[in-house]
Amino acid sequence: MPANIAELIASMTLEEKAGLCSGADLWYTKAVGRLGVPAMLVSDGPHGLRTQKGGSGTERAATAVCFPAGCAAAASFDTALLRRMGTAIGAEARALGVGVLLGPAVNIKRSPLCGRNFEYYSEDPCLAGELAAAFIRGVQSQGVGTSIKHFAANNQEARRMICSSNMSERTLREIYLPAFETAVKKARPWTVMHSYNRINGAYAGENRQLLTDILRKEWGFDGFVMSDWGAVSDRVAGLKAGCELEMPASGGVNDRKIAAAVRAGTLDEAVLDKAVARILNIVLRWADLAAGPAPELDLAGDHDTAAALAAECAVLLQNRGALPIAQGQRVVYIGGFAQTPRYQGGGSSHVNAWRVDGALEAARARGRAVEYVEGFPADRDQREEAEFLKAVEAAEEADVAVIFAGLPESFESEGYDRKHMRLPESQNNLIARVAAVQKNTVVVLHTGSPVECPWADDVSSILCMYLGGEAVGRATDALLYGEADPCGRLPETWPLRLEDNPSYLNFPGNGRTVEYAEGVYVGYRWYDARRMEVRWPFGHGLSYTGFVYRDAALCADTLTRDGSVTVSVTVRNTGARAGKEVVQLYVADETGTAGRPPKELRHFAKVALAPGEETQVSFTLTARDLSYYDEELGDWYAAPGRYAVLLGHSSRNIPVRLALRFATDRRRPLRIDADTATDDLLRDERTAPVMRSILQRFGSGENAGMTGEAAAQMFESVPLRAAVTQIGGDQAAAALPGILAALRAALPEVKSKE
Ligand code: NOJ
C-alpha cells in the first residue's frame, strides 16, 4: 500500500472507511472532505456518455456524441477503431469531469434474444477480449478510467437480478471469462463491474473465486470492483469476496452493516482497509490526472469521427449486384428508418445525442436523385395500406429500391429479452412485395442483433448497419453509393431461425436458474459442430473489392509448450477499389481430444489495401492458442499431437489450412485402477503397449467369434477389471494386481499444474 494511502486510512474513522465503500448518490463516490479525498463521478456507458452531474439521475444527461453501439463496433473487427473510439469518448469524459466510464460491456452473446446484445460485442471471447482491451486503452489514454462489465455470465435480461447462470467450470473459463481476462491482462482497466446474476448459485458480487482468486490472483487485476447498480445482496459477504464499492448509495444501511461487522469481529478490519486502499488508489489517481488541463469538448469533431467509424462497422451481408448504386440511377428510399434511423439501444447506455444523421437527409445533402416513401413506421409494427401500395409502386418505377428496415426501439432494450427473432411483420411483407417487382432491391438493416430474413434469397443486396451511432445515416449514404467500402464482419452467427440456436431449449431458464447446457458450443462452435446451414456465418462480410491469400506459412512445423510459432500470409487486394480485409485465424484440434469445437478463433487482423496492393500479415501462436480448460488439471491444457491452423475470410470461407504439431511431455493425470477404461489406457502411448497385448486376447472367451475390429471397439468402453475377466476368467482376474502394477510402472511421474 503506498505511504500516502496508508496514512489516509490510518487517520480515517471506521465509519468513514465503511462509508467510502458505497456511492454518495447515483453517480458519485463519497468525498472525505477533511482529508482532501474528492468525490469521483462515474458515467455510462459503453458507446458514448450519459453524464448526469446532479447525481440524482433526474436531470437530462449532458449532450454527448453517440458512437456505434457494441454490436456495430465489434463488427469492425478492428482494434485500432476501438482504440480510436475509446480515445474520443475518453476525451469527452475528461471534458465533462467524468472519472470512470461504465464500459466496455463484454458479455458473450449466448442467445440472439438477449435484450442487451446491442451493447455487447460478440459470441466469441477472443474477438470480445481484444476489442475491449483496445477500447480500454483508448479511454484510459485520456486520464479517465473504465469499468469493464458485467462480470460475469450475465447473458440475458430475464430475471437478471435473481437468476443463476449454471455451467461447468470449463464453459465459464473458455467462453464467459476470457474477454475479461484478455482485457484485464492487456489493458488494466481501473475498475471492474460485477454483474447482477448468480453463477452456479452464488451471486457474482459475493463470489470470492471470481472476484479475488481469478480476477486478482490469477489475472493480476489491481483496480477496484464495483457492483452493478443495486446488485448488492449481502454487503459484508460481498466485501469479503472482493467487491470494494457498492453502487449507487444505499442510504447508509450497508455502511452501518460493515462497521457493525468490524465491531462484532465478524469482518476483519484489514479487509475493509484493503478495500478502502483500492478505492483511494483509483480516486487519487484520477484526481491527479484531472488536475491537469482538460481537452475542450469537440462534439462536431467527434460526430465526424462517429461517421467514419460507422462506415467501417457496416457489414455487407449479400450483394448480387445492386450495390454500389451508380450516380444517375433513380432510387427510392422506403421505410421510416431512412428518415429516423435507429442508432442506439434503450436503457442505461442511452446517450443524449448531439445530432442524428438520417440516410435520406444525407442523400439529399449530396444532391442524389432519391425519392422517399415511408412504407412503414420506424417505431412500431403497423401496416398502412396506402403507404404500402405507394411503396410498391414507387419501387417498380425506380432503378433501385432501398428498404430501410430494422427493429423498433421497443423490440430490444436493457431490462428484457426479445421474445422472437423476427422483424415486424409489416416490414417483412413489404420487403417481399417490393422484391417481387424490383430486382435491384436493397435492404438496409438497423438492428442490435440478428433477425430472421425470410426474404434474403429474393432481394439483391443486404447491408447491416447494426446500431451505428448518431452519424449512421452519413455512413450508410457513403456505403450505398460506393464512396466507402464495406469492411465489417459479423461478430455473431446469424442463424436461419431462432430454433437453431444452441441455447434455444435453455433460454432464459425457469426464472431462478438457467442451464448453460450447450457448454462451450456457443455460436459458430455449435453451428460448425452440427454442420448446420446458417443465414450468415460468424466472421462473414463482403466488400466491393476482393482479396486473395498466398504464401501462407508457419515459421516452424512444431510448437513447444513454452515456445511460439509465427504464421504469416500475404494478402492481396485483387479488385479495382481500396478496401479492408479481416484475416481470421482459427485453430482446430486434431489430436482426437473429446469435446473440442471444430475450430476456434484465436487471432484476427484488419488490413487496408489499395487496388492491387498486397501486404504480409503475421500472428504469433503459443500453447494457450491450442488449449482448452481442463477441469481435472485446473489449468489450460493442450494434448500433444496434430492441430490445424486455419486462415480465412470468415469462419466458413477458409482458403488456408496449415498443419502444426504440438510437442509437450505434459500429460493429463491418468488414474490407474480396476475401473479405468481400457480406452484411456490405449490412448496413452505409455500404457498402450501393455493394453494392446491384452486386447489381442479379447476376441476369445465370451467374445469368441467376433472380428478383430468389433472386439477392439467393444474393448474400448470396458473397465480394466471386466476386460481381464472376459479374457481369461478367474485366472486373469487374479492377475489384475500384476497388470495394474505393470501399467503404473509404465507411467513416469504425472506432470500436472506447475
Ligand atoms: C445497470 C446496468 O446494468 C449497468 O450496465 C449500468 O452501468 C448501470 N445500471 C448504471 O447505469
Short mmCIF file of C-alpha atoms in Angstrom, two decimals, residues 373-687:
data_model
loop_
_atom_site.label_atom_id
_atom_site.label_comp_id
_atom_site.label_asym_id
_atom_site.label_seq_id
_atom_site.Cartn_x
_atom_site.Cartn_y
_atom_site.Cartn_z
CA VAL A 373 -41.92 6.75 -49.36
CA GLU A 374 -42.37 5.88 -45.70
CA GLY A 375 -43.97 2.48 -46.38
CA PHE A 376 -43.91 1.55 -42.68
CA PRO A 377 -43.12 3.47 -39.48
CA ALA A 378 -39.80 3.06 -37.68
CA ASP A 379 -41.24 2.90 -34.19
CA ARG A 380 -43.91 0.19 -34.39
CA ASP A 381 -45.24 -2.78 -36.34
CA GLN A 382 -48.00 -1.19 -38.37
CA ARG A 383 -49.22 -1.73 -41.90
CA GLU A 384 -50.92 1.23 -43.51
CA GLU A 385 -52.41 0.11 -46.83
CA ALA A 386 -52.00 3.34 -48.81
CA GLU A 387 -48.34 3.70 -47.79
CA PHE A 388 -47.71 0.03 -48.54
CA LEU A 389 -49.08 0.29 -52.07
CA LYS A 390 -47.33 3.58 -52.70
CA ALA A 391 -44.03 2.00 -51.75
CA VAL A 392 -44.53 -0.99 -54.09
CA GLU A 393 -45.48 1.31 -56.94
CA ALA A 394 -42.51 3.61 -56.41
CA ALA A 395 -40.20 0.60 -56.21
CA GLU A 396 -41.45 -0.71 -59.52
CA GLU A 397 -40.76 2.58 -61.24
CA ALA A 398 -37.30 3.17 -59.80
CA ASP A 399 -33.98 1.69 -60.88
CA VAL A 400 -33.14 0.72 -57.30
CA ALA A 401 -35.33 0.35 -54.21
CA VAL A 402 -33.60 0.66 -50.85
CA ILE A 403 -35.69 -0.51 -47.91
CA PHE A 404 -34.57 0.75 -44.51
CA ALA A 405 -35.74 -1.99 -42.17
CA GLY A 406 -34.98 -2.75 -38.55
CA LEU A 407 -36.21 -3.35 -35.05
CA PRO A 408 -38.33 -0.65 -33.44
CA GLU A 409 -36.86 0.59 -30.17
CA SER A 410 -39.34 -1.32 -28.03
CA PHE A 411 -38.18 -4.63 -29.52
CA GLU A 412 -34.76 -4.67 -27.84
CA SER A 413 -33.60 -2.95 -24.69
CA GLU A 414 -31.84 -3.39 -21.40
CA GLY A 415 -34.23 -4.89 -18.85
CA TYR A 416 -35.98 -7.51 -21.00
CA ASP A 417 -35.21 -10.00 -23.74
CA ARG A 418 -36.74 -10.35 -27.16
CA LYS A 419 -39.46 -12.96 -27.48
CA HIS A 420 -38.61 -13.87 -31.06
CA MET A 421 -36.04 -13.12 -33.73
CA ARG A 422 -38.33 -11.65 -36.36
CA LEU A 423 -38.63 -8.21 -37.86
CA PRO A 424 -42.06 -6.57 -37.61
CA GLU A 425 -44.43 -8.37 -39.95
CA SER A 426 -45.32 -5.16 -41.76
CA GLN A 427 -41.68 -4.86 -42.80
CA ASN A 428 -41.28 -8.49 -43.90
CA ASN A 429 -44.41 -8.21 -46.02
CA LEU A 430 -43.33 -5.03 -47.71
CA ILE A 431 -39.83 -6.31 -48.42
CA ALA A 432 -41.29 -9.42 -50.06
CA ARG A 433 -43.68 -7.37 -52.19
CA VAL A 434 -41.04 -4.89 -53.28
CA ALA A 435 -38.62 -7.70 -54.12
CA ALA A 436 -41.28 -9.20 -56.39
CA VAL A 437 -41.42 -6.08 -58.56
CA GLN A 438 -37.87 -4.74 -58.34
CA LYS A 439 -34.79 -6.87 -58.97
CA ASN A 440 -32.49 -4.19 -57.58
CA THR A 441 -33.92 -4.33 -54.09
CA VAL A 442 -31.50 -3.43 -51.32
CA VAL A 443 -32.32 -3.94 -47.64
CA VAL A 444 -30.50 -1.81 -45.06
CA LEU A 445 -30.84 -3.21 -41.54
CA HIS A 446 -30.86 -1.21 -38.31
CA THR A 447 -30.83 -3.81 -35.60
CA GLY A 448 -28.84 -4.56 -32.46
CA SER A 449 -28.88 -8.30 -33.04
CA PRO A 450 -29.66 -10.88 -35.73
CA VAL A 451 -33.11 -11.08 -37.25
CA GLU A 452 -34.64 -13.80 -39.41
CA CYS A 453 -34.52 -12.76 -43.05
CA PRO A 454 -37.05 -14.96 -44.87
CA TRP A 455 -36.77 -12.74 -47.98
CA ALA A 456 -32.97 -12.92 -48.23
CA ASP A 457 -32.97 -15.05 -51.38
CA ASP A 458 -35.39 -12.69 -53.12
CA VAL A 459 -33.54 -9.40 -52.71
CA SER A 460 -30.33 -8.32 -54.37
CA SER A 461 -28.31 -6.81 -51.55
CA ILE A 462 -28.38 -6.57 -47.77
CA LEU A 463 -26.34 -4.08 -45.79
CA CYS A 464 -26.37 -4.38 -42.00
CA MET A 465 -25.64 -1.12 -40.19
CA TYR A 466 -26.41 -2.63 -36.75
CA LEU A 467 -26.95 0.34 -34.38
CA GLY A 468 -24.33 2.57 -35.90
CA GLY A 469 -24.43 5.63 -33.67
CA GLU A 470 -25.72 9.14 -34.34
CA ALA A 471 -23.92 9.56 -37.67
CA VAL A 472 -25.13 6.27 -39.10
CA GLY A 473 -27.09 7.94 -41.92
CA ARG A 474 -24.00 9.62 -43.30
CA ALA A 475 -22.12 6.35 -43.22
CA THR A 476 -24.99 4.49 -44.89
CA ASP A 477 -25.07 7.04 -47.68
CA ALA A 478 -21.35 6.70 -48.36
CA LEU A 479 -21.59 2.90 -48.40
CA LEU A 480 -24.65 2.69 -50.63
CA TYR A 481 -23.05 4.93 -53.22
CA GLY A 482 -19.64 3.27 -53.05
CA GLU A 483 -17.78 6.20 -51.57
CA ALA A 484 -16.81 3.93 -48.71
CA ASP A 485 -16.09 0.20 -48.93
CA PRO A 486 -18.00 -2.09 -46.59
CA CYS A 487 -15.42 -3.80 -44.39
CA GLY A 488 -17.30 -5.06 -41.32
CA ARG A 489 -17.59 -8.75 -40.46
CA LEU A 490 -20.25 -10.47 -38.41
CA PRO A 491 -19.25 -10.77 -34.76
CA GLU A 492 -22.04 -13.34 -34.33
CA THR A 493 -23.67 -16.05 -36.40
CA TRP A 494 -27.00 -15.15 -38.00
CA PRO A 495 -28.94 -18.41 -37.77
CA LEU A 496 -31.69 -19.24 -40.23
CA ARG A 497 -34.16 -19.42 -37.37
CA LEU A 498 -34.13 -18.95 -33.65
CA GLU A 499 -34.71 -22.66 -33.02
CA ASP A 500 -31.26 -23.42 -34.45
CA ASN A 501 -29.51 -21.53 -31.67
CA PRO A 502 -27.73 -23.80 -29.17
CA SER A 503 -29.34 -22.16 -26.14
CA TYR A 504 -32.85 -22.43 -27.60
CA LEU A 505 -34.11 -25.09 -25.19
CA ASN A 506 -32.43 -23.46 -22.21
CA PHE A 507 -33.08 -19.77 -22.56
CA PRO A 508 -33.94 -17.89 -20.40
CA GLY A 509 -34.37 -20.72 -17.87
CA ASN A 510 -37.02 -21.23 -15.26
CA GLY A 511 -36.79 -17.88 -13.54
CA ARG A 512 -34.35 -18.96 -10.85
CA THR A 513 -31.78 -20.88 -12.85
CA VAL A 514 -30.66 -21.10 -16.44
CA GLU A 515 -28.68 -24.13 -17.53
CA TYR A 516 -25.89 -23.44 -19.99
CA ALA A 517 -26.38 -26.99 -21.27
CA GLU A 518 -24.69 -26.31 -24.60
CA GLY A 519 -21.41 -25.88 -22.71
CA VAL A 520 -18.64 -24.43 -24.83
CA TYR A 521 -20.67 -24.91 -28.01
CA VAL A 522 -21.75 -21.28 -28.26
CA GLY A 523 -22.30 -19.55 -31.62
CA TYR A 524 -20.26 -20.90 -34.51
CA ARG A 525 -18.70 -23.54 -32.27
CA TRP A 526 -22.18 -25.14 -32.26
CA TYR A 527 -23.27 -24.47 -35.82
CA ASP A 528 -19.97 -25.87 -37.10
CA ALA A 529 -20.06 -28.94 -34.86
CA ARG A 530 -23.60 -29.67 -36.08
CA ARG A 531 -22.63 -28.78 -39.66
CA MET A 532 -25.77 -26.64 -39.81
CA GLU A 533 -26.73 -24.29 -42.53
CA VAL A 534 -26.84 -20.73 -41.24
CA ARG A 535 -28.07 -17.50 -42.83
CA TRP A 536 -24.63 -15.89 -42.48
CA PRO A 537 -21.70 -17.32 -40.59
CA PHE A 538 -19.56 -15.72 -37.92
CA GLY A 539 -16.87 -13.54 -39.49
CA HIS A 540 -18.78 -13.09 -42.76
CA GLY A 541 -18.82 -9.77 -44.59
CA LEU A 542 -18.46 -8.78 -48.25
CA SER A 543 -16.64 -5.91 -49.86
CA TYR A 544 -16.86 -4.04 -53.16
CA THR A 545 -13.38 -5.34 -53.89
CA GLY A 546 -11.82 -8.81 -53.45
CA PHE A 547 -8.92 -10.34 -51.54
CA VAL A 548 -6.76 -13.41 -52.04
CA TYR A 549 -4.20 -15.05 -49.76
CA ARG A 550 -0.89 -16.52 -50.85
CA ASP A 551 2.36 -17.83 -49.40
CA ALA A 552 0.81 -18.82 -46.10
CA ALA A 553 3.43 -20.43 -43.90
CA LEU A 554 4.40 -21.35 -40.37
CA CYS A 555 7.94 -20.49 -39.29
CA ALA A 556 8.21 -24.00 -37.78
CA ASP A 557 6.03 -27.08 -38.00
CA THR A 558 6.22 -27.82 -34.29
CA LEU A 559 5.18 -25.70 -31.34
CA THR A 560 6.53 -26.46 -27.90
CA ARG A 561 4.97 -25.66 -24.57
CA ASP A 562 6.98 -22.55 -23.85
CA GLY A 563 7.72 -21.62 -27.42
CA SER A 564 5.90 -19.76 -30.14
CA VAL A 565 5.35 -20.17 -33.86
CA THR A 566 4.75 -17.35 -36.31
CA VAL A 567 2.11 -17.73 -39.00
CA SER A 568 2.29 -15.42 -41.96
CA VAL A 569 0.28 -14.88 -45.09
CA THR A 570 0.32 -12.37 -47.91
CA VAL A 571 -3.00 -10.69 -48.64
CA ARG A 572 -3.69 -9.01 -51.94
CA ASN A 573 -6.47 -6.67 -52.98
CA THR A 574 -7.48 -8.07 -56.36
CA GLY A 575 -10.17 -5.51 -57.18
CA ALA A 576 -10.26 -2.00 -58.54
CA ARG A 577 -11.20 -0.27 -55.28
CA ALA A 578 -9.45 0.34 -51.99
CA GLY A 579 -10.78 -1.88 -49.23
CA LYS A 580 -10.06 -3.62 -45.95
CA GLU A 581 -9.71 -7.32 -45.31
CA VAL A 582 -10.03 -9.10 -41.98
CA VAL A 583 -7.74 -12.11 -41.80
CA GLN A 584 -9.18 -14.56 -39.29
CA LEU A 585 -7.05 -17.27 -37.69
CA TYR A 586 -8.81 -20.31 -36.25
CA VAL A 587 -7.26 -23.34 -34.58
CA ALA A 588 -8.65 -26.86 -34.90
CA ASP A 589 -7.65 -29.66 -32.52
CA GLU A 590 -6.91 -32.82 -34.49
CA THR A 591 -5.47 -34.84 -31.61
CA GLY A 592 -8.70 -36.71 -31.00
CA THR A 593 -9.32 -34.98 -27.67
CA ALA A 594 -13.02 -35.29 -26.94
CA GLY A 595 -15.35 -32.32 -26.60
CA ARG A 596 -13.49 -29.74 -28.62
CA PRO A 597 -15.31 -27.44 -31.07
CA PRO A 598 -14.26 -27.95 -34.71
CA LYS A 599 -12.42 -24.64 -34.68
CA GLU A 600 -11.95 -21.56 -32.53
CA LEU A 601 -10.93 -18.02 -33.40
CA ARG A 602 -7.56 -17.20 -31.86
CA HIS A 603 -6.34 -14.13 -33.77
CA PHE A 604 -7.54 -11.63 -36.36
CA ALA A 605 -6.12 -8.61 -38.14
CA LYS A 606 -7.63 -5.94 -40.34
CA VAL A 607 -5.54 -4.52 -43.16
CA ALA A 608 -6.21 -1.67 -45.57
CA LEU A 609 -5.15 -2.26 -49.17
CA ALA A 610 -5.21 -0.06 -52.25
CA PRO A 611 -6.21 -1.72 -55.55
CA GLY A 612 -3.58 -4.30 -56.48
CA GLU A 613 -1.66 -3.74 -53.25
CA GLU A 614 -0.52 -6.59 -51.06
CA THR A 615 0.82 -6.92 -47.56
CA GLN A 616 2.05 -9.57 -45.21
CA VAL A 617 0.06 -10.33 -42.08
CA SER A 618 1.55 -12.37 -39.24
CA PHE A 619 0.35 -13.84 -35.98
CA THR A 620 2.19 -15.47 -33.12
CA LEU A 621 0.82 -18.73 -31.78
CA THR A 622 1.51 -20.04 -28.30
CA ALA A 623 0.37 -23.12 -26.40
CA ARG A 624 -2.61 -21.24 -24.99
CA ASP A 625 -3.97 -20.88 -28.53
CA LEU A 626 -4.21 -24.66 -28.77
CA SER A 627 -5.53 -25.20 -25.26
CA TYR A 628 -8.80 -25.94 -23.57
CA TYR A 629 -9.51 -25.62 -19.86
CA ASP A 630 -9.03 -28.98 -18.23
CA GLU A 631 -11.12 -29.23 -15.08
CA GLU A 632 -9.15 -32.14 -13.70
CA LEU A 633 -5.88 -30.26 -14.05
CA GLY A 634 -7.45 -26.96 -13.03
CA ASP A 635 -5.45 -25.40 -15.83
CA TRP A 636 -5.22 -24.79 -19.57
CA TYR A 637 -4.04 -27.85 -21.43
CA ALA A 638 -3.29 -28.91 -24.99
CA ALA A 639 -2.73 -32.56 -25.83
CA PRO A 640 0.38 -33.35 -27.83
CA GLY A 641 -0.22 -34.09 -31.48
CA ARG A 642 -1.75 -32.54 -34.58
CA TYR A 643 -3.52 -29.22 -34.89
CA ALA A 644 -4.64 -27.28 -37.94
CA VAL A 645 -4.12 -23.55 -38.30
CA LEU A 646 -6.83 -22.07 -40.50
CA LEU A 647 -6.70 -18.68 -42.19
CA GLY A 648 -9.94 -17.40 -43.58
CA HIS A 649 -12.16 -14.59 -44.78
CA SER A 650 -14.88 -15.90 -42.43
CA SER A 651 -15.50 -18.93 -40.23
CA ARG A 652 -16.88 -20.73 -43.30
CA ASN A 653 -14.62 -19.40 -46.01
CA ILE A 654 -11.21 -20.77 -45.19
CA PRO A 655 -8.74 -20.92 -48.06
CA VAL A 656 -5.68 -21.85 -45.98
CA ARG A 657 -5.10 -24.87 -43.75
CA LEU A 658 -1.66 -25.42 -42.25
CA ALA A 659 -0.55 -28.39 -40.16
CA LEU A 660 1.06 -27.77 -36.79
CA ARG A 661 2.38 -30.30 -34.30
CA PHE A 662 2.38 -29.64 -30.60
CA ALA A 663 5.17 -31.25 -28.64
CA THR A 664 4.91 -31.48 -24.88
CA ASP A 665 5.73 -34.02 -22.21
CA ARG A 666 2.87 -32.78 -20.09
CA ARG A 667 0.02 -35.25 -19.76
CA ARG A 668 -3.36 -35.20 -18.13
CA PRO A 669 -3.27 -37.20 -14.90
CA LEU A 670 -4.14 -40.81 -15.65
CA ARG A 671 -5.55 -42.64 -12.67
CA ILE A 672 -4.96 -46.34 -12.93
CA ASP A 673 -7.20 -48.71 -11.04
CA ALA A 674 -9.57 -51.56 -11.78
CA ASP A 675 -12.21 -49.09 -13.05
CA THR A 676 -10.01 -47.28 -15.54
CA ALA A 677 -11.43 -47.54 -19.05
CA THR A 678 -9.27 -49.54 -21.38
CA ASP A 679 -9.75 -46.78 -23.93
CA ASP A 680 -7.88 -44.28 -21.76
CA LEU A 681 -5.04 -46.74 -21.37
CA LEU A 682 -4.91 -47.45 -25.07
CA ARG A 683 -4.77 -43.77 -25.97
CA ASP A 684 -1.81 -43.06 -23.74
CA GLU A 685 1.33 -44.02 -25.57
CA ARG A 686 2.96 -45.09 -22.30
CA THR A 687 0.37 -47.68 -21.34
#
